Tab-separated table of C-alpha atoms in Angstrom:
chain	number	residue	atom	x	y	z
A	1	UNK	CA	-58.491	1.148	90.273
A	2	UNK	CA	-59.932	-0.268	93.498
A	3	UNK	CA	-56.996	-1.734	95.358
A	4	UNK	CA	-58.781	-3.481	98.179
A	5	UNK	CA	-62.162	-4.858	97.265
A	6	UNK	CA	-62.234	-7.759	99.717
A	7	UNK	CA	-59.554	-8.110	102.389
A	8	UNK	CA	-59.125	-11.240	104.482
A	9	UNK	CA	-57.239	-10.592	107.721
A	10	UNK	CA	-55.985	-13.611	109.653
A	11	UNK	CA	-56.120	-12.439	113.265
A	12	UNK	CA	-53.880	-13.640	116.078
A	13	UNK	CA	-53.473	-12.412	119.645
A	14	UNK	CA	-51.019	-9.646	118.662
A	15	UNK	CA	-53.496	-8.123	116.175
A	16	UNK	CA	-50.516	-6.814	114.156
A	17	UNK	CA	-52.138	-7.991	110.937
A	18	UNK	CA	-55.262	-5.987	111.815
A	19	UNK	CA	-53.233	-2.841	112.511
A	20	UNK	CA	-51.476	-3.268	109.174
A	21	UNK	CA	-54.806	-3.682	107.413
A	22	UNK	CA	-55.963	-0.429	109.010
A	23	UNK	CA	-52.888	1.346	107.615
A	24	UNK	CA	-53.681	0.014	104.146
A	25	UNK	CA	-57.287	1.166	104.432
A	26	UNK	CA	-56.171	4.704	105.299
A	27	UNK	CA	-54.499	5.430	101.962
A	28	UNK	CA	-56.377	7.689	99.490
A	29	UNK	CA	-56.704	4.972	96.828
A	30	UNK	CA	-58.445	2.598	99.234
A	31	UNK	CA	-62.083	3.150	98.356
A	32	UNK	CA	-65.004	1.122	99.679
A	33	UNK	CA	-63.659	-2.153	101.040
A	34	UNK	CA	-65.023	-5.222	102.773
A	35	UNK	CA	-62.882	-6.748	105.497
A	36	UNK	CA	-63.292	-10.276	106.810
A	37	UNK	CA	-61.624	-10.890	110.165
A	38	UNK	CA	-60.721	-14.546	110.607
A	39	UNK	CA	-59.754	-16.209	113.868
A	40	UNK	CA	-59.046	-19.932	113.879
A	41	UNK	CA	-59.076	-22.230	116.895
A	42	UNK	CA	-56.796	-25.146	115.953
A	43	UNK	CA	-58.638	-28.441	116.105
A	44	UNK	CA	-55.959	-30.092	118.246
A	45	UNK	CA	-56.216	-27.346	120.854
A	46	UNK	CA	-59.982	-27.415	120.782
A	47	UNK	CA	-60.122	-31.204	121.203
A	48	UNK	CA	-57.541	-31.206	124.000
A	49	UNK	CA	-59.309	-28.501	125.964
A	50	UNK	CA	-62.626	-30.339	125.636
A	51	UNK	CA	-61.023	-33.505	126.991
A	52	UNK	CA	-59.479	-31.657	129.915
A	53	UNK	CA	-62.731	-29.949	130.778
A	54	UNK	CA	-61.682	-26.489	129.613
A	55	UNK	CA	-63.381	-26.475	126.242
A	56	UNK	CA	-64.657	-22.930	126.584
A	57	UNK	CA	-61.257	-21.389	127.244
A	58	UNK	CA	-59.972	-21.455	123.681
A	59	UNK	CA	-63.288	-20.222	122.373
A	60	UNK	CA	-63.273	-17.405	124.927
A	61	UNK	CA	-59.725	-16.413	123.953
A	62	UNK	CA	-60.678	-16.448	120.286
A	63	UNK	CA	-63.702	-14.247	120.977
A	64	UNK	CA	-61.558	-11.814	122.964
A	65	UNK	CA	-59.073	-11.632	120.095
A	66	UNK	CA	-61.843	-11.030	117.586
A	67	UNK	CA	-63.372	-8.257	119.708
A	68	UNK	CA	-59.973	-6.555	119.963
A	69	UNK	CA	-59.565	-6.746	116.188
A	70	UNK	CA	-62.985	-5.216	115.593
A	71	UNK	CA	-62.187	-2.414	118.018
A	72	UNK	CA	-59.020	-1.542	116.080
A	73	UNK	CA	-60.972	-1.171	112.823
A	74	UNK	CA	-63.971	0.557	114.410
A	75	UNK	CA	-64.687	3.846	112.710
A	76	UNK	CA	-62.675	3.088	109.591
A	77	UNK	CA	-64.492	4.983	106.807
A	78	UNK	CA	-65.876	3.217	103.729
A	79	UNK	CA	-65.250	-0.169	105.270
A	80	UNK	CA	-67.644	-2.976	106.125
A	81	UNK	CA	-66.437	-5.576	108.612
A	82	UNK	CA	-67.522	-9.180	109.009
A	83	UNK	CA	-66.100	-11.893	111.218
A	84	UNK	CA	-65.396	-15.590	110.928
A	85	UNK	CA	-64.599	-17.736	113.944
A	86	UNK	CA	-63.527	-21.157	112.713
A	87	UNK	CA	-62.193	-24.419	114.112
A	88	UNK	CA	-59.682	-26.571	112.266
A	89	UNK	CA	-56.213	-26.447	110.756
A	90	UNK	CA	-55.320	-22.728	110.434
A	91	UNK	CA	-53.398	-23.289	107.186
A	92	UNK	CA	-56.267	-24.869	105.308
A	93	UNK	CA	-58.915	-22.675	106.931
A	94	UNK	CA	-57.206	-19.473	105.728
A	95	UNK	CA	-57.064	-20.825	102.178
A	96	UNK	CA	-60.682	-22.036	102.325
A	97	UNK	CA	-62.069	-18.749	103.631
A	98	UNK	CA	-59.978	-16.752	101.139
A	99	UNK	CA	-61.695	-18.674	98.358
A	100	UNK	CA	-65.138	-18.362	99.925
A	101	UNK	CA	-64.951	-14.562	100.239
A	102	UNK	CA	-62.947	-14.218	96.993
A	103	UNK	CA	-60.281	-12.207	98.802
A	104	UNK	CA	-58.364	-9.701	96.700
A	105	UNK	CA	-55.777	-9.453	99.487
A	106	UNK	CA	-54.736	-11.637	102.429
A	107	UNK	CA	-53.093	-10.007	105.443
A	108	UNK	CA	-51.461	-12.199	108.054
A	109	UNK	CA	-48.575	-12.370	110.479
A	110	UNK	CA	-45.417	-14.353	109.898
A	111	UNK	CA	-42.485	-15.462	112.008
A	112	UNK	CA	-38.811	-14.820	111.267
A	113	UNK	CA	-37.908	-18.296	110.047
A	114	UNK	CA	-35.919	-19.435	107.061
A	115	UNK	CA	-37.625	-21.569	104.448
A	116	UNK	CA	-36.609	-25.009	105.696
A	117	UNK	CA	-37.385	-24.133	109.316
A	118	UNK	CA	-40.758	-22.767	108.231
A	119	UNK	CA	-41.571	-26.151	106.707
A	120	UNK	CA	-40.417	-28.070	109.756
A	121	UNK	CA	-42.273	-25.727	112.117
A	122	UNK	CA	-45.442	-26.013	110.028
A	123	UNK	CA	-45.591	-22.248	109.401
A	124	UNK	CA	-49.090	-21.076	108.520
A	125	UNK	CA	-47.939	-18.012	106.559
A	126	UNK	CA	-45.385	-20.037	104.572
A	127	UNK	CA	-48.015	-22.636	103.692
A	128	UNK	CA	-50.538	-20.021	102.583
A	129	UNK	CA	-47.869	-18.146	100.620
A	130	UNK	CA	-46.963	-21.340	98.792
A	131	UNK	CA	-50.471	-22.475	97.913
A	132	UNK	CA	-52.474	-19.285	97.423
A	133	UNK	CA	-52.497	-17.336	94.172
A	134	UNK	CA	-53.838	-14.218	95.898
A	135	UNK	CA	-51.827	-11.094	96.795
A	136	UNK	CA	-50.612	-11.325	100.358
A	137	UNK	CA	-49.228	-8.973	103.004
A	138	UNK	CA	-46.931	-10.686	105.488
A	139	UNK	CA	-46.315	-8.826	108.743
A	140	UNK	CA	-43.423	-10.265	110.708
A	141	UNK	CA	-43.203	-9.830	114.462
A	142	UNK	CA	-42.481	-6.217	115.384
A	143	UNK	CA	-42.613	-4.981	111.762
A	144	UNK	CA	-46.136	-3.547	111.686
A	145	UNK	CA	-46.359	0.061	110.435
A	146	UNK	CA	-49.169	2.535	111.085
A	147	UNK	CA	-48.579	4.743	108.018
A	148	UNK	CA	-47.366	4.120	104.487
A	149	UNK	CA	-45.185	7.134	103.752
A	150	UNK	CA	-42.308	5.278	102.103
A	151	UNK	CA	-43.319	2.387	99.861
A	152	UNK	CA	-40.487	0.440	98.241
A	153	UNK	CA	-40.941	-1.551	95.027
A	154	UNK	CA	-38.426	-4.167	93.897
A	155	UNK	CA	-38.071	-3.920	90.120
A	156	UNK	CA	-36.337	-6.252	87.680
A	157	UNK	CA	-38.185	-5.687	84.412
A	158	UNK	CA	-40.359	-8.801	84.645
A	159	UNK	CA	-44.144	-8.684	84.323
A	160	UNK	CA	-44.378	-9.613	88.011
A	161	UNK	CA	-42.299	-6.589	89.023
A	162	UNK	CA	-44.211	-4.343	86.597
A	163	UNK	CA	-47.398	-5.391	88.361
A	164	UNK	CA	-45.756	-4.669	91.723
A	165	UNK	CA	-44.832	-1.209	90.442
A	166	UNK	CA	-48.434	-0.502	89.493
A	167	UNK	CA	-49.587	-1.540	92.963
A	168	UNK	CA	-46.853	0.554	94.586
A	169	UNK	CA	-47.903	3.627	92.619
A	170	UNK	CA	-51.510	3.085	93.657
A	171	UNK	CA	-50.456	2.866	97.311
A	172	UNK	CA	-48.791	6.289	97.362
A	173	UNK	CA	-50.815	8.160	94.741
A	174	UNK	CA	-52.473	11.206	96.268
A	175	UNK	CA	-51.055	10.620	99.759
A	176	UNK	CA	-49.460	13.771	101.155
A	177	UNK	CA	-45.807	13.278	102.084
A	178	UNK	CA	-45.609	9.808	100.540
A	179	UNK	CA	-42.749	8.647	98.359
A	180	UNK	CA	-42.098	5.662	96.143
A	181	UNK	CA	-38.707	3.991	96.546
A	182	UNK	CA	-37.541	2.121	93.450
A	183	UNK	CA	-35.097	-0.673	94.297
A	184	UNK	CA	-33.161	-2.086	91.350
A	185	UNK	CA	-30.559	-4.744	92.133
A	186	UNK	CA	-28.624	-6.384	89.327
A	187	UNK	CA	-27.366	-9.821	90.220
A	188	UNK	CA	-23.568	-9.633	90.214
A	189	UNK	CA	-20.947	-12.318	90.086
A	190	UNK	CA	-19.562	-13.863	93.278
A	191	UNK	CA	-18.507	-10.389	94.348
A	192	UNK	CA	-20.156	-7.184	93.179
A	193	UNK	CA	-16.730	-5.551	92.925
A	194	UNK	CA	-16.135	-7.466	89.685
A	195	UNK	CA	-18.685	-5.223	88.008
A	196	UNK	CA	-18.942	-1.473	87.818
A	197	UNK	CA	-21.954	0.585	88.666
A	198	UNK	CA	-23.212	2.587	85.682
A	199	UNK	CA	-22.364	6.262	85.975
A	200	UNK	CA	-26.000	7.260	85.600
A	201	UNK	CA	-28.233	4.224	86.361
A	202	UNK	CA	-31.396	6.359	86.149
A	203	UNK	CA	-30.739	6.586	82.411
A	204	UNK	CA	-28.202	3.868	81.616
A	205	UNK	CA	-30.150	0.982	83.144
A	206	UNK	CA	-33.138	0.298	80.902
A	207	UNK	CA	-35.231	-1.335	83.617
A	208	UNK	CA	-34.763	1.492	86.109
A	209	UNK	CA	-35.219	4.149	83.437
A	210	UNK	CA	-38.511	2.605	82.326
A	211	UNK	CA	-39.811	2.456	85.905
A	212	UNK	CA	-38.835	6.081	86.532
A	213	UNK	CA	-40.634	7.141	83.355
A	214	UNK	CA	-43.850	5.488	84.580
A	215	UNK	CA	-43.586	7.120	88.000
A	216	UNK	CA	-42.862	10.557	86.546
A	217	UNK	CA	-45.849	10.244	84.219
A	218	UNK	CA	-48.034	9.841	87.328
A	219	UNK	CA	-46.375	12.795	89.097
A	220	UNK	CA	-45.453	10.563	92.022
A	221	UNK	CA	-42.510	11.582	94.244
A	222	UNK	CA	-39.777	8.957	94.123
A	223	UNK	CA	-36.216	8.011	94.907
A	224	UNK	CA	-34.267	5.393	92.967
A	225	UNK	CA	-31.691	2.954	94.302
A	226	UNK	CA	-29.370	0.886	92.132
A	227	UNK	CA	-26.927	-1.751	93.310
A	228	UNK	CA	-25.054	-4.865	92.275
A	229	UNK	CA	-25.002	-8.100	94.245
A	230	UNK	CA	-27.414	-10.653	95.606
A	231	UNK	CA	-30.934	-9.266	94.927
A	232	UNK	CA	-32.601	-10.786	97.986
A	233	UNK	CA	-29.935	-9.623	100.410
A	234	UNK	CA	-29.601	-6.146	98.915
A	235	UNK	CA	-33.342	-5.514	98.791
A	236	UNK	CA	-33.796	-6.673	102.395
A	237	UNK	CA	-30.955	-4.386	103.504
A	238	UNK	CA	-32.425	-1.450	101.618
A	239	UNK	CA	-35.751	-1.760	103.436
A	240	UNK	CA	-33.940	-1.070	106.683
A	241	UNK	CA	-31.526	1.562	105.392
A	242	UNK	CA	-34.280	3.628	103.775
A	243	UNK	CA	-36.846	3.213	106.551
A	244	UNK	CA	-39.387	1.748	104.142
A	245	UNK	CA	-42.883	1.328	105.580
A	246	UNK	CA	-43.781	-1.429	103.130
A	247	UNK	CA	-42.093	-3.405	100.369
A	248	UNK	CA	-44.091	-4.410	97.303
A	249	UNK	CA	-42.638	-7.288	95.349
A	250	UNK	CA	-43.854	-9.443	92.504
A	251	UNK	CA	-44.068	-13.143	93.188
A	252	UNK	CA	-44.952	-15.892	90.700
A	253	UNK	CA	-47.751	-18.388	91.166
A	254	UNK	CA	-46.170	-20.605	93.815
A	255	UNK	CA	-48.552	-23.555	93.535
A	256	UNK	CA	-46.793	-26.808	92.670
A	257	UNK	CA	-47.542	-28.021	89.170
A	258	UNK	CA	-48.165	-31.661	90.107
A	259	UNK	CA	-49.596	-31.797	93.626
A	260	UNK	CA	-51.724	-28.756	94.363
A	261	UNK	CA	-52.186	-29.717	98.012
A	262	UNK	CA	-48.507	-29.975	98.946
A	263	UNK	CA	-45.927	-27.218	99.456
A	264	UNK	CA	-43.515	-26.830	96.563
A	265	UNK	CA	-40.439	-28.161	98.346
A	266	UNK	CA	-38.210	-27.780	95.317
A	267	UNK	CA	-38.896	-24.064	95.220
A	268	UNK	CA	-38.732	-23.733	98.988
A	269	UNK	CA	-35.297	-25.292	99.188
A	270	UNK	CA	-33.971	-23.592	96.091
A	271	UNK	CA	-32.788	-20.054	95.571
A	272	UNK	CA	-35.801	-17.744	95.864
A	273	UNK	CA	-35.475	-13.978	96.129
A	274	UNK	CA	-39.060	-13.588	97.334
A	275	UNK	CA	-38.613	-16.178	100.100
A	276	UNK	CA	-35.407	-14.515	101.323
A	277	UNK	CA	-36.974	-11.061	101.310
A	278	UNK	CA	-40.123	-12.283	103.037
A	279	UNK	CA	-37.998	-13.517	105.949
A	280	UNK	CA	-35.425	-10.710	106.115
A	281	UNK	CA	-37.114	-7.464	105.041
A	282	UNK	CA	-37.286	-4.838	107.782
A	283	UNK	CA	-40.898	-3.930	107.023
A	284	UNK	CA	-44.143	-5.653	106.010
A	285	UNK	CA	-44.022	-7.236	102.558
A	286	UNK	CA	-46.826	-7.166	100.015
A	287	UNK	CA	-46.383	-9.996	97.540
A	288	UNK	CA	-48.379	-9.409	94.367
A	289	UNK	CA	-49.502	-12.297	92.192
A	290	UNK	CA	-49.851	-12.770	88.423
A	291	UNK	CA	-53.123	-11.383	87.122
A	292	UNK	CA	-55.474	-13.946	85.635
């Protein structure tokens, strides 16, 4: 399986998304890949700078950022790099370019904001996450990792989590010293103390047992974690406690069913494990999408 056929990397001044893309390209299962580096000059900034007589400044900054991104990926084996310097609304430009290059993965930075604040602050990553059906890596500020030794997968028995498990296995397969961390959290009542942990969750919990069987069949080193409580909170905590380098998590198609061009506010304001984890995980998060 070719994990990364066409990667779109949304580049900002920090270049953390580019560094994370480089880490992904270094894994053994990453064969020949094409990477498109995208830098967007917001239209409002571009127009304002033109009016004030400094129209070249934003373009110069964008070019400097792009050159830095290309330097980071220089020398990456089996990788072709192209660049796109665009003007417009970053949210819609990322979606447009992802469609144009038929991206199999989007990598971009994200800020540590809750769902409502992300809407009010016009978060680019939140918007793209809501409207794109493509797998997406979100790298929050300060969470970029250079190696993928410990890859955590959140499992719950759904087809989305089964797909995440397959991606997680592909990420660590054949990588020396790598380990897959299986995170199984069963939603408890108001307090987890009302329920008892199974004596042997590796065997007694059907979902965890099935995941372990798949991992063992691939001869992939693993560790399993089982807990009761709020899935989003417990998974986010586990990423920090285990030192995970990346979390892989299944996420449904988030496009609204009625208005395809508007964020799904009902989902955003409701209870969403993937939204909570995206904001609170202590490592980059790879959100897989349903296969078509």
